[in-house]
Coordinates of C-alpha atoms in Angstrom, one line a residue:
Chain A
M85 CA -0.1 -0.1 -0.1
D86 CA 2.0 3.4 -1.3
R87 CA 1.5 6.4 1.8
E88 CA 1.4 9.9 0.5
L89 CA 4.7 10.8 2.7
I90 CA 5.8 13.8 3.3
S91 CA 9.7 14.6 4.8
K92 CA 10.7 15.9 7.8
K93 CA 11.8 18.8 6.7
D94 CA 8.6 20.0 4.9
L95 CA 6.7 18.3 7.9
L96 CA 8.4 21.0 10.5
E97 CA 7.8 24.2 7.9
L98 CA 4.2 23.5 7.6
T99 CA 2.9 22.8 11.1
G100 CA 5.7 25.0 12.5
I101 CA 7.2 22.4 15.0
S102 CA 10.4 22.8 15.8
Y103 CA 13.1 19.2 15.9
G104 CA 13.0 19.2 19.9
Q105 CA 9.5 19.0 19.9
L106 CA 9.8 16.0 16.9
Y107 CA 11.9 14.6 19.3
R108 CA 10.3 15.2 22.1
W109 CA 7.2 13.6 21.3
K110 CA 9.0 10.5 19.5
R111 CA 10.8 9.8 23.0
K112 CA 7.2 10.9 25.0
Q113 CA 6.4 7.6 22.3
L114 CA 3.8 10.3 21.3
I115 CA 4.8 10.0 17.3
P116 CA 5.3 5.8 16.8
E117 CA 8.4 4.5 16.2
E118 CA 7.0 2.9 12.5
W119 CA 5.7 6.1 11.2
F120 CA 10.2 7.1 11.2
V121 CA 10.5 5.6 6.9
R122 CA 13.8 6.3 6.5
K123 CA 14.9 6.7 2.2
S124 CA 17.9 8.1 0.9
T125 CA 17.8 11.2 -1.1
F126 CA 20.1 12.8 -3.4
T127 CA 21.5 15.2 -0.4
G128 CA 22.0 11.6 2.3
Q129 CA 19.8 10.0 3.9
E130 CA 16.2 11.5 5.3
T131 CA 13.2 10.6 7.7
F132 CA 10.1 10.9 5.6
F133 CA 6.7 10.1 7.2
P134 CA 2.9 9.1 5.9
K135 CA 1.8 12.4 5.6
E136 CA -2.2 12.0 6.8
L137 CA -1.4 10.1 9.3
I138 CA 1.2 12.6 10.7
L139 CA -0.6 16.0 10.2
A140 CA -3.4 14.5 12.5
R141 CA -1.6 13.1 15.3
I142 CA 1.1 16.5 15.3
D143 CA -2.7 18.5 14.9
K144 CA -3.9 16.8 17.7
I145 CA -1.2 17.1 20.0
V146 CA -1.2 20.5 19.4
N147 CA -4.4 21.4 20.4
L148 CA -4.3 19.0 23.6
K149 CA -0.7 19.6 25.1
E150 CA -2.5 23.1 26.6
D151 CA -4.2 21.2 28.7
L152 CA -2.3 18.2 29.4
S153 CA 0.6 16.9 30.6
L154 CA 2.6 15.2 27.5
D155 CA 2.5 11.6 29.5
E156 CA -1.2 12.0 30.1
L157 CA -1.2 12.6 26.2
A158 CA 0.8 10.0 25.6
G159 CA -2.2 7.2 27.2
K160 CA -5.1 9.0 24.8
L161 CA -3.2 8.5 21.4
S162 CA -3.2 4.8 22.1
P163 CA -4.1 3.9 18.0
L164 CA -7.6 1.5 18.3
Q165 CA -9.0 5.1 20.6
Y166 CA -10.3 7.6 19.2
E167 CA -13.1 10.1 20.8
T168 CA -15.5 10.6 18.4
A169 CA -19.2 10.7 17.3
V170 CA -20.4 10.6 14.4
A171 CA -24.3 10.5 13.2
H172 CA -25.9 8.1 10.7
H173 CA -26.5 11.0 7.9
E174 CA -22.2 11.6 8.1
L175 CA -21.1 8.5 7.7
V176 CA -22.4 8.0 4.6
E177 CA -22.5 11.3 3.2
R178 CA -18.8 11.5 4.1
N179 CA -18.3 8.2 2.1
I180 CA -17.3 6.4 4.8
V181 CA -18.3 3.1 4.9
S182 CA -20.6 2.1 2.4
R183 CA -24.3 2.4 2.9
L184 CA -25.4 -1.2 2.7
V185 CA -22.6 -2.1 5.2
V186 CA -24.6 1.0 7.5
E187 CA -28.0 0.2 7.2
R188 CA -27.2 -4.0 7.8
F189 CA -24.6 -3.3 11.1
S190 CA -26.4 -0.6 12.7
T191 CA -28.4 -0.2 15.5
R192 CA -32.3 1.2 14.7
G193 CA -31.3 4.0 17.0
Q194 CA -28.3 4.6 14.8
L195 CA -29.8 4.9 11.3
E196 CA -33.0 7.0 13.0
G197 CA -30.4 9.8 14.0
S198 CA -30.8 9.5 17.6
E199 CA -27.6 7.0 18.5
S200 CA -24.3 8.6 17.1
Y201 CA -21.6 6.1 16.3
T202 CA -18.2 4.8 18.8
F203 CA -15.2 4.6 17.6
E204 CA -15.3 1.3 18.1
Q205 CA -18.5 1.0 16.5
L206 CA -17.3 2.8 13.2
L207 CA -13.7 0.8 13.1
T208 CA -16.5 -2.5 13.2
L209 CA -18.0 -1.1 9.9
F210 CA -15.3 0.2 8.5
A211 CA -13.3 -3.2 8.6
V212 CA -16.5 -5.5 7.4
D213 CA -16.6 -2.7 4.8
R214 CA -13.1 -2.9 3.9
L215 CA -12.8 -6.6 3.5
L216 CA -16.6 -6.6 1.8
Q217 CA -15.3 -4.0 -0.7
D218 CA -12.2 -6.8 -1.4
G219 CA -14.2 -9.4 -1.9
E220 CA -12.8 -11.2 0.7
L221 CA -15.4 -12.4 2.1
G222 CA -19.6 -12.3 1.7
L223 CA -22.3 -11.1 3.4
E224 CA -23.2 -13.6 5.8
E225 CA -19.4 -14.2 7.2
A226 CA -19.7 -10.5 7.7
G227 CA -22.1 -10.8 10.4
V228 CA -20.0 -13.1 11.8
L229 CA -17.4 -10.9 11.9
A230 CA -19.0 -8.2 12.7
E231 CA -20.4 -10.0 15.8
T232 CA -16.4 -11.3 16.6
L233 CA -15.5 -7.1 16.6
R234 CA -18.0 -6.3 18.8
E235 CA -17.6 -9.2 20.9
H236 CA -13.9 -9.0 21.2
L237 CA -12.2 -6.2 20.0
P238 CA -13.1 -3.9 23.5
K239 CA -10.8 -6.9 25.5
F240 CA -7.8 -5.6 23.8
E241 CA -8.3 -1.9 25.4
G242 CA -6.4 0.0 22.3
K243 CA -3.6 -2.7 22.5
P244 CA -2.5 -3.2 18.8
C245 CA -3.9 -6.2 17.2
E246 CA -4.7 -8.3 14.5
L247 CA -7.8 -9.8 12.3
L248 CA -7.0 -12.9 11.3
F249 CA -9.5 -14.2 8.9
A250 CA -8.7 -18.1 7.6
R251 CA -10.8 -20.7 5.5
K252 CA -11.0 -24.9 5.2
M253 CA -12.5 -26.3 3.6
G254 CA -14.9 -23.6 2.2
V255 CA -16.1 -23.0 6.3
S256 CA -14.7 -19.6 6.8
T257 CA -13.5 -18.5 10.0
F258 CA -12.1 -15.7 12.4
A259 CA -10.0 -14.9 14.9
L260 CA -8.6 -11.8 16.6
A261 CA -4.7 -12.0 18.0
S262 CA -2.4 -9.1 20.0
A263 CA 0.3 -8.3 17.8
P264 CA 2.8 -9.0 16.7
S265 CA 1.6 -12.9 17.1
D266 CA 3.1 -15.8 15.2
V267 CA -0.2 -17.7 14.5
Y268 CA 0.6 -21.1 12.7
Y269 CA -2.0 -23.7 11.0
D270 CA -3.2 -26.9 9.5
A271 CA -1.9 -27.3 5.8
G272 CA -5.6 -27.6 4.8
V273 CA -6.0 -23.6 5.7
K274 CA -5.9 -20.5 3.7
L275 CA -5.0 -17.6 5.3
V276 CA -7.4 -14.9 3.4
V277 CA -6.6 -11.9 5.3
R278 CA -4.4 -11.1 8.2
L279 CA -5.2 -7.2 8.8
S280 CA -3.6 -5.1 11.3
M281 CA -6.6 -3.1 13.4
T282 CA -4.6 -0.7 14.2
E283 CA -3.8 0.0 10.4
I284 CA -7.2 0.2 9.7
A285 CA -7.8 2.8 13.1
E286 CA -5.3 5.0 11.4
Q287 CA -7.0 4.9 8.3
L288 CA -10.8 4.9 10.2
R289 CA -8.8 8.1 11.5
G290 CA -7.7 9.5 9.0
K291 CA -11.2 9.6 6.9
L292 CA -12.7 11.2 10.0
G293 CA -10.1 14.1 9.8
Chain B
M158 CA 9.7 2.5 57.3
M159 CA 8.6 1.0 54.1
T160 CA 7.8 3.4 51.6
E161 CA 5.5 3.5 48.2
T162 CA 9.1 3.5 45.7
Q163 CA 10.3 0.7 48.0
K164 CA 8.7 -2.6 46.7
W165 CA 11.1 -3.5 44.0
P166 CA 14.5 -5.4 45.9
D167 CA 17.9 -3.4 45.8
L168 CA 21.0 -5.1 44.3
K169 CA 23.8 -4.1 45.6
I170 CA 27.3 -5.8 43.6
N171 CA 31.2 -4.9 45.2
G172 CA 33.6 -6.1 43.9
V173 CA 33.2 -8.9 40.7
G174 CA 30.2 -10.4 40.2
K175 CA 27.5 -11.5 37.8
A176 CA 23.6 -10.7 38.2
T177 CA 20.5 -11.1 36.0
G178 CA 18.3 -8.6 34.7
G179 CA 14.7 -7.0 36.2
R180 CA 13.0 -4.7 37.8
Y181 CA 15.6 -3.0 41.0
G182 CA 14.8 -0.3 43.3
D183 CA 18.1 1.1 43.5
V184 CA 21.6 -0.4 41.9
L185 CA 24.3 -0.2 43.2
I186 CA 28.0 -2.0 40.6
D187 CA 31.1 -1.2 42.5
G188 CA 33.9 -3.1 40.3
V189 CA 33.5 -5.7 37.1
C190 CA 30.2 -6.1 36.9
R191 CA 27.8 -8.2 34.4
V192 CA 24.4 -8.0 33.7
A193 CA 22.6 -10.5 31.6
G194 CA 18.9 -9.3 30.4
D195 CA 16.8 -6.0 30.6
L196 CA 17.5 -4.3 34.0
Q197 CA 15.3 -1.9 34.8
A198 CA 16.0 0.4 38.0
D199 CA 14.2 3.6 39.8
R200 CA 17.6 4.8 40.4
F201 CA 21.5 3.5 38.7
K202 CA 24.9 4.0 40.1
A203 CA 27.9 2.4 38.6
N204 CA 31.4 2.7 39.7
G205 CA 34.1 0.0 37.4
K206 CA 33.3 -1.3 34.6
L207 CA 30.3 -2.6 33.8
K208 CA 29.0 -5.2 30.7
V209 CA 24.7 -5.6 30.4
Y210 CA 23.3 -7.7 27.8
G211 CA 20.3 -5.8 27.6
H212 CA 18.4 -3.4 28.0
L213 CA 19.1 -0.8 30.4
Q214 CA 16.6 1.7 32.0
A215 CA 16.2 4.0 34.8
H216 CA 15.2 6.9 36.2
E217 CA 18.0 8.5 37.0
M218 CA 21.4 6.9 35.9
R219 CA 25.7 7.6 37.1
V220 CA 28.3 5.8 35.5
D221 CA 31.9 6.5 36.2
G222 CA 34.1 3.7 34.4
I223 CA 34.1 2.1 31.1
V224 CA 30.6 0.8 30.8
H225 CA 29.6 -1.6 27.7
I226 CA 26.0 -1.8 26.2
E227 CA 24.8 -4.2 24.1
G228 CA 21.3 -2.5 23.8
G229 CA 20.4 0.2 24.3
I230 CA 18.8 2.7 27.2
G231 CA 16.2 4.8 28.2
G232 CA 15.4 7.1 31.0
E233 CA 15.6 10.6 32.5
H234 CA 18.7 11.7 33.4
F235 CA 21.8 10.0 32.8
V236 CA 25.2 11.5 34.1
M237 CA 28.8 9.7 33.0
N238 CA 32.0 9.9 33.1
G239 CA 33.9 7.3 31.5
M240 CA 34.0 6.2 28.1
F241 CA 30.1 5.1 27.6
K242 CA 29.3 2.4 24.3
A243 CA 25.7 0.9 23.5
T244 CA 24.4 -1.0 20.1
G245 CA 20.7 0.2 20.9
D246 CA 18.9 4.2 20.9
C247 CA 20.0 6.2 23.6
E248 CA 16.2 8.1 24.6
L249 CA 16.7 10.5 27.1
E250 CA 15.7 13.5 29.0
R251 CA 19.0 15.1 30.4
L252 CA 22.8 13.8 29.2
E253 CA 26.0 14.6 30.7
A254 CA 28.5 12.8 29.4
V255 CA 32.0 13.5 30.3
G256 CA 35.0 11.3 28.0
G257 CA 33.4 9.4 25.5
F258 CA 29.8 8.7 24.3
S259 CA 29.2 6.2 21.8
T260 CA 26.4 4.2 20.6
D261 CA 25.7 1.9 17.1
G262 CA 21.8 3.9 17.4
M263 CA 20.3 7.2 17.7
L264 CA 20.6 9.7 20.7
N265 CA 17.3 10.9 20.5
A266 CA 17.5 13.2 24.4
G267 CA 16.5 16.7 25.5
R268 CA 19.4 18.1 26.3
V269 CA 22.8 16.8 25.4
N270 CA 25.2 18.5 27.3
I271 CA 29.0 16.1 25.8
W272 CA 32.7 16.3 26.9
L273 CA 34.7 14.9 25.0
Q274 CA 37.9 12.9 26.2
T275 CA 38.1 10.6 23.4
Q276 CA 37.2 9.3 20.8
S277 CA 33.0 9.0 20.3
K278 CA 30.7 7.6 17.3
V279 CA 27.1 8.1 17.4
K280 CA 25.6 7.4 14.5
E281 CA 22.6 10.5 14.7
I282 CA 21.7 12.8 17.7
G283 CA 18.6 14.7 18.1
G284 CA 17.0 16.5 20.8
E285 CA 16.1 20.2 22.1
S286 CA 19.9 22.0 23.3
I287 CA 23.0 19.9 22.4
R288 CA 26.5 21.2 23.3
V289 CA 29.5 19.4 22.5
R290 CA 32.6 20.6 24.2
R291 CA 36.1 19.2 23.6
Q292 CA 37.3 18.8 27.1
T293 CA 41.3 17.9 27.5
T294 CA 43.8 19.4 24.5
F295 CA 45.3 16.8 22.2
R296 CA 47.9 17.6 19.7
N297 CA 45.6 18.0 16.6
S298 CA 49.2 16.9 14.1
K299 CA 48.8 14.5 12.2
L300 CA 51.1 12.3 13.6
W301 CA 49.3 12.3 16.8
R302 CA 46.4 10.9 14.5
W303 CA 47.9 8.2 12.9
M304 CA 49.6 7.2 15.9
M305 CA 46.5 6.9 18.5
P306 CA 42.9 7.9 16.1
K307 CA 41.6 6.7 19.8
L308 CA 42.8 9.0 22.1
V309 CA 41.6 12.2 19.5
P310 CA 38.6 14.1 21.2
E311 CA 36.5 13.8 18.7
L312 CA 32.6 13.0 18.3
Q313 CA 31.9 11.6 14.7
T314 CA 28.0 11.6 13.5
E315 CA 25.9 10.9 10.4
L316 CA 22.8 13.5 11.2
I317 CA 22.5 15.9 14.8
E318 CA 19.0 17.5 14.8
G319 CA 17.8 20.0 17.0
D320 CA 16.8 23.2 18.0
D321 CA 19.8 24.8 19.2
I322 CA 23.5 23.4 18.5
D323 CA 26.6 24.3 19.4
L324 CA 29.7 22.2 18.8
E325 CA 32.5 21.5 18.7
N326 CA 35.6 18.9 17.7
T327 CA 32.7 17.4 15.6
V328 CA 32.6 15.3 12.3
A329 CA 29.0 15.0 10.8
D330 CA 27.5 15.0 7.6
V331 CA 24.5 16.7 8.4
V332 CA 23.8 18.9 10.7
R333 CA 19.9 20.9 11.0
G334 CA 18.8 22.7 13.8
N335 CA 17.1 26.6 14.3
R336 CA 20.3 28.4 15.7
V337 CA 23.5 26.3 15.0
T338 CA 27.2 26.6 16.0
I339 CA 30.1 25.6 14.6
G340 CA 33.3 26.0 16.8
P341 CA 36.6 24.7 16.3
G342 CA 38.0 22.0 14.6
C343 CA 34.1 20.9 13.1
T344 CA 33.9 19.3 9.4
I345 CA 30.9 19.1 8.7
G346 CA 29.2 18.1 5.2
R347 CA 26.1 20.4 5.1
V348 CA 24.3 22.8 8.1
E349 CA 20.8 24.1 7.2
Y350 CA 20.1 26.6 9.7
R351 CA 16.0 28.3 10.4
T352 CA 17.8 31.9 12.5
E353 CA 21.0 32.1 12.8
L354 CA 24.2 30.5 12.3
K355 CA 27.4 31.2 13.5
T356 CA 30.9 29.2 12.7
H357 CA 34.4 29.7 13.8
K358 CA 36.7 30.4 11.5
T359 CA 39.4 26.9 11.4
A360 CA 36.0 25.3 11.5
K361 CA 35.0 23.4 7.7
I362 CA 32.0 23.6 6.5
E363 CA 31.1 22.0 2.7
K364 CA 27.9 23.9 1.9
E365 CA 25.4 26.4 4.4
E366 CA 21.3 26.4 3.8
K367 CA 19.5 28.9 5.5
L368 CA 16.4 27.5 5.2
G369 CA 12.5 29.3 6.3

């Protein structure tokens, strides 16, 4: 998957933060290590960042650091948790999740607009939608997946986890595993999808802005 | 009286010893010691020769002597006098180093103060304020450099990035910062600065660029 990257120099110019702040945030784990992408350019090695993710993150840190200490902030920025509430019409209008998935897996209150979606609910819908659109699973299976995520995702309490989807002799099965983990199957199993929920969450967050 | 902070056991070694890693309250090592595994402590103090096979994490660290770490270090305040060598990343809020400080990884620290007495090598340095000074007088002649290259008080690094950078006797490929001072004995490939750049007449800089 190719993401748009931004160089460190451009990033600092764009956001008006300094090298010192960037390094400090990295030390405090406000910016994950994986986002520092090293590439060689004609001026030597340079560091790049996934543009949308880093801009959203810096914006968030800058806005929150007035009220919170950096350590408190670090707790808030766990990748799978995000405070948001999105209403039904917004979800469809902004095309975050396809209409089909929204209508099938939402509660009555959400459809009527009296309830909004939490980030975790959105994450479930978003993951289901993504797999459906990739053509990896059928609608029946999507229901099982949504149920699995709804039931087990909260148990990870925001820690990084992976979604595994495997088939054997036409029977499908889902699993959630904490990441990083090694999973081995018997020879008859075909692993259809292995998806990092952290990454999905980041994408969703990018879409929510 | 037991207090909240004393719930972890202390590790004390005098003389020659070995220890396993783990979580400790106070760690005090005098003499020659080897620690196998990651070591975490509230306060860490070592005199003599120490080798750690793993990550060293402590709030306050004070080291005198020769320290070799097969891994990285992390902590709030690190004071050292002697020779320090690590293979991993060093993440600290404050670093005060006298002697030689080397790591194969990256040094990320809020305030870096290094007084050079011997050769130091760090892959990358990033932080808010970075200051490198030469402490010993060294005859900077070709002969001495050839005879005892390890004793040349010089910091070698690929990249230094920070807000305030003040360097002496540093060899770096790239230096980027807001206020940059390049002092005597420096050889820098490329300097990028935002507000100001001061250079000493004996410093060699291949390329300067003002940003912003």
